PDB file of C-alpha atoms in Angstrom:
ATOM      1  CA  MET A   7       0.000   0.000   0.000  1.00  0.00           C
ATOM      2  CA  ASP A   8       1.160   3.531  -0.712  1.00  0.00           C
ATOM      3  CA  PHE A   9       2.140   5.547   2.395  1.00  0.00           C
ATOM      4  CA  MET A  10      -0.170   8.437   1.532  1.00  0.00           C
ATOM      5  CA  GLU A  11      -3.125   6.092   1.015  1.00  0.00           C
ATOM      6  CA  ALA A  12      -2.427   4.374   4.340  1.00  0.00           C
ATOM      7  CA  ALA A  13      -2.153   7.731   6.145  1.00  0.00           C
ATOM      8  CA  GLN A  14      -5.466   8.896   4.697  1.00  0.00           C
ATOM      9  CA  THR A  15      -7.225   5.617   5.541  1.00  0.00           C
ATOM     10  CA  VAL A  16      -5.924   5.459   9.108  1.00  0.00           C
ATOM     11  CA  GLY A  17      -6.583   9.173   9.593  1.00  0.00           C
ATOM     12  CA  ALA A  18     -10.186   8.753   8.450  1.00  0.00           C
ATOM     13  CA  ASP A  19     -10.647   5.748  10.768  1.00  0.00           C
ATOM     14  CA  LEU A  20      -9.160   7.741  13.624  1.00  0.00           C
ATOM     15  CA  GLY A  21     -11.437  10.689  12.920  1.00  0.00           C
ATOM     16  CA  THR A  22     -14.583   8.570  13.059  1.00  0.00           C
ATOM     17  CA  GLY A  23     -13.496   6.485  16.036  1.00  0.00           C
ATOM     18  CA  GLY A  24     -14.534   3.405  14.095  1.00  0.00           C
ATOM     19  CA  GLN A  25     -11.363   1.371  14.378  1.00  0.00           C
ATOM     20  CA  GLN A  26      -9.960   0.467  17.776  1.00  0.00           C
ATOM     21  CA  HIS A  27      -6.468   0.055  16.314  1.00  0.00           C
ATOM     22  CA  ALA A  28      -6.511   3.363  14.437  1.00  0.00           C
ATOM     23  CA  PRO A  29      -4.625   5.332  17.147  1.00  0.00           C
ATOM     24  CA  ALA A  30      -1.803   2.767  17.259  1.00  0.00           C
ATOM     25  CA  GLY A  31      -1.827   2.609  13.440  1.00  0.00           C
ATOM     26  CA  ALA A  32      -1.545   6.386  13.204  1.00  0.00           C
ATOM     27  CA  LEU A  33       1.368   6.358  15.601  1.00  0.00           C
ATOM     28  CA  PHE A  34       3.001   3.527  13.644  1.00  0.00           C
ATOM     29  CA  LEU A  35       2.782   5.472  10.379  1.00  0.00           C
ATOM     30  CA  ALA A  36       4.102   8.674  11.948  1.00  0.00           C
ATOM     31  CA  VAL A  37       7.040   6.798  13.501  1.00  0.00           C
ATOM     32  CA  LEU A  38       7.709   5.114  10.148  1.00  0.00           C
ATOM     33  CA  ALA A  39       7.849   8.513   8.453  1.00  0.00           C
ATOM     34  CA  TRP A  40      10.305   9.763  11.074  1.00  0.00           C
ATOM     35  CA  ARG A  41      12.525   6.681  10.714  1.00  0.00           C
ATOM     36  CA  GLU A  42      12.547   6.898   6.934  1.00  0.00           C
ATOM     37  CA  LEU A  43      12.899  10.676   6.614  1.00  0.00           C
ATOM     38  CA  GLY A  44      14.775  11.659   9.777  1.00  0.00           C
ATOM     39  CA  ASP A  45      18.115  11.922   8.008  1.00  0.00           C
ATOM     40  CA  ALA A  46      16.723  14.406   5.488  1.00  0.00           C
ATOM     41  CA  ASP A  47      15.815  17.175   7.940  1.00  0.00           C
ATOM     42  CA  PRO A  48      16.371  17.638  11.703  1.00  0.00           C
ATOM     43  CA  VAL A  49      12.742  18.751  12.061  1.00  0.00           C
ATOM     44  CA  TRP A  50      11.795  15.073  11.799  1.00  0.00           C
ATOM     45  CA  ASP A  51      13.937  14.327  14.857  1.00  0.00           C
ATOM     46  CA  GLN A  52      11.954  16.806  16.944  1.00  0.00           C
ATOM     47  CA  VAL A  53       8.793  15.045  15.865  1.00  0.00           C
ATOM     48  CA  GLY A  54      10.290  11.581  16.346  1.00  0.00           C
ATOM     49  CA  LEU A  55      11.228  12.204  19.966  1.00  0.00           C
ATOM     50  CA  VAL A  56       7.645  13.173  20.771  1.00  0.00           C
ATOM     51  CA  LEU A  57       6.278  10.151  18.942  1.00  0.00           C
ATOM     52  CA  LEU A  58       8.584   7.768  20.776  1.00  0.00           C
ATOM     53  CA  ASP A  59       7.642   9.284  24.125  1.00  0.00           C
ATOM     54  CA  VAL A  60       3.920   8.935  23.432  1.00  0.00           C
ATOM     55  CA  GLN A  61       4.450   5.413  22.131  1.00  0.00           C
ATOM     56  CA  GLN A  62       6.356   4.341  25.225  1.00  0.00           C
ATOM     57  CA  ARG A  63       3.830   5.830  27.664  1.00  0.00           C
ATOM     58  CA  LEU A  64       0.520   5.019  25.985  1.00  0.00           C
ATOM     59  CA  TYR A  65       1.154   2.251  23.462  1.00  0.00           C
ATOM     60  CA  PRO A  66       3.793  -0.034  24.993  1.00  0.00           C
ATOM     61  CA  GLU A  67       1.958  -3.238  24.094  1.00  0.00           C
ATOM     62  CA  HIS A  68       0.337  -2.251  20.807  1.00  0.00           C
ATOM     63  CA  ASN A  69       2.196  -3.904  17.984  1.00  0.00           C
ATOM     64  CA  VAL A  70       0.227  -2.568  15.057  1.00  0.00           C
ATOM     65  CA  GLY A  71       1.893  -2.599  11.707  1.00  0.00           C
ATOM     66  CA  VAL A  72       0.797  -1.619   8.266  1.00  0.00           C
ATOM     67  CA  GLU A  73       2.699  -2.822   5.237  1.00  0.00           C
ATOM     68  CA  VAL A  74       3.367   0.324   3.243  1.00  0.00           C
ATOM     69  CA  GLN A  75       5.927   1.691   0.870  1.00  0.00           C
ATOM     70  CA  ALA A  76       8.474   4.052   2.391  1.00  0.00           C
ATOM     71  CA  PRO A  77       7.276   7.655   2.331  1.00  0.00           C
ATOM     72  CA  GLN A  78       8.997  10.293   0.235  1.00  0.00           C
ATOM     73  CA  ASP A  79       9.842  13.588   1.934  1.00  0.00           C
ATOM     74  CA  GLY A  80       7.964  16.552   0.600  1.00  0.00           C
ATOM     75  CA  PRO A  81       5.149  18.963   1.400  1.00  0.00           C
ATOM     76  CA  ARG A  82       2.400  16.387   0.770  1.00  0.00           C
ATOM     77  CA  THR A  83       3.983  13.823   3.064  1.00  0.00           C
ATOM     78  CA  ARG A  84       4.617  16.367   5.798  1.00  0.00           C
ATOM     79  CA  ALA A  85       1.036  17.594   5.554  1.00  0.00           C
ATOM     80  CA  ALA A  86      -0.294  14.024   5.691  1.00  0.00           C
ATOM     81  CA  VAL A  87       1.829  13.150   8.735  1.00  0.00           C
ATOM     82  CA  ALA A  88       0.918  16.439  10.437  1.00  0.00           C
ATOM     83  CA  ALA A  89      -2.780  15.708   9.816  1.00  0.00           C
ATOM     84  CA  LEU A  90      -2.361  12.195  11.203  1.00  0.00           C
ATOM     85  CA  ILE A  91      -0.592  13.500  14.302  1.00  0.00           C
ATOM     86  CA  THR A  92      -3.268  16.186  14.735  1.00  0.00           C
ATOM     87  CA  ARG A  93      -6.024  13.567  14.612  1.00  0.00           C
ATOM     88  CA  LEU A  94      -4.103  11.499  17.135  1.00  0.00           C
ATOM     89  CA  ALA A  95      -3.850  14.570  19.372  1.00  0.00           C
ATOM     90  CA  GLU A  96      -7.618  15.070  19.079  1.00  0.00           C
ATOM     91  CA  HIS A  97      -8.146  11.438  20.042  1.00  0.00           C
ATOM     92  CA  HIS A  98      -6.004  11.819  23.162  1.00  0.00           C
ATOM     93  CA  HIS A  99      -7.681  15.114  24.039  1.00  0.00           C
ATOM     94  CA  ALA A 100     -11.055  13.354  23.899  1.00  0.00           C
ATOM     95  CA  MET A 101      -9.708  10.523  26.077  1.00  0.00           C
ATOM     96  CA  ALA A 102      -8.511  13.065  28.634  1.00  0.00           C
ATOM     97  CA  ALA A 103     -11.766  14.983  28.604  1.00  0.00           C
ATOM     98  CA  ASP A 104     -14.233  12.099  28.837  1.00  0.00           C
ATOM     99  CA  GLY A 105     -13.830  11.839  32.601  1.00  0.00           C
ATOM    100  CA  THR A 106     -14.240   8.071  32.819  1.00  0.00           C
ATOM    101  CA  GLY A 107     -10.639   7.000  33.309  1.00  0.00           C
ATOM    102  CA  ALA A 108      -8.402   7.336  36.317  1.00  0.00           C
ATOM    103  CA  LEU A 109      -6.801  10.738  36.828  1.00  0.00           C
ATOM    104  CA  PRO A 110      -3.213   9.598  36.015  1.00  0.00           C
ATOM    105  CA  ALA A 111      -4.385   8.084  32.727  1.00  0.00           C
ATOM    106  CA  ARG A 112      -6.343  11.221  31.819  1.00  0.00           C
ATOM    107  CA  LEU A 113      -3.284  13.351  32.584  1.00  0.00           C
ATOM    108  CA  ASP A 114      -1.168  11.106  30.336  1.00  0.00           C
ATOM    109  CA  HIS A 115      -3.677  11.543  27.519  1.00  0.00           C
ATOM    110  CA  ASP A 116      -3.761  15.307  28.026  1.00  0.00           C
ATOM    111  CA  ALA A 117       0.036  15.518  27.996  1.00  0.00           C
ATOM    112  CA  ALA A 118       0.150  13.377  24.849  1.00  0.00           C
ATOM    113  CA  ALA A 119      -2.403  15.622  23.140  1.00  0.00           C
ATOM    114  CA  GLN A 120      -0.311  18.704  23.904  1.00  0.00           C
ATOM    115  CA  GLN A 121       2.919  17.050  22.762  1.00  0.00           C
ATOM    116  CA  LEU A 122       1.343  15.792  19.555  1.00  0.00           C
ATOM    117  CA  ARG A 123      -0.141  19.194  18.705  1.00  0.00           C
ATOM    118  CA  HIS A 124       3.308  20.712  19.090  1.00  0.00           C
ATOM    119  CA  ALA A 125       4.868  18.000  16.919  1.00  0.00           C
ATOM    120  CA  ALA A 126       2.284  18.567  14.177  1.00  0.00           C
ATOM    121  CA  ALA A 127       2.985  22.301  14.275  1.00  0.00           C
ATOM    122  CA  VAL A 128       6.712  21.664  13.857  1.00  0.00           C
ATOM    123  CA  LEU A 129       6.031  19.773  10.626  1.00  0.00           C
ATOM    124  CA  THR A 130       3.900  22.508   9.074  1.00  0.00           C
TER     125      THR A 130
END
């Protein structure tokens, strides 16, 4: 599957809340983009550090993978990854705001939402 197609599909699933694995899939694709494109521009490293932190704290046991072609760096790819990260931030904001989880978990989701918003802004 093409990276852009995968990013759009996972982003749409994440936006509707229809797929339970969409958040982990979005994170997987964003981390893949960082790993593939990190040598091209140090901006990707700023984003990658945030992604790895969120992954370690909130997705330590989610091994979601999508078989995709390596992304190519460019404005379209950056916009697609930024949109994916923004949707992931919205997901974590909603998790923090729903009030049903324990306070430490809600604080983790809120922190992740803030970090991810910042990472998306760095890419744009």
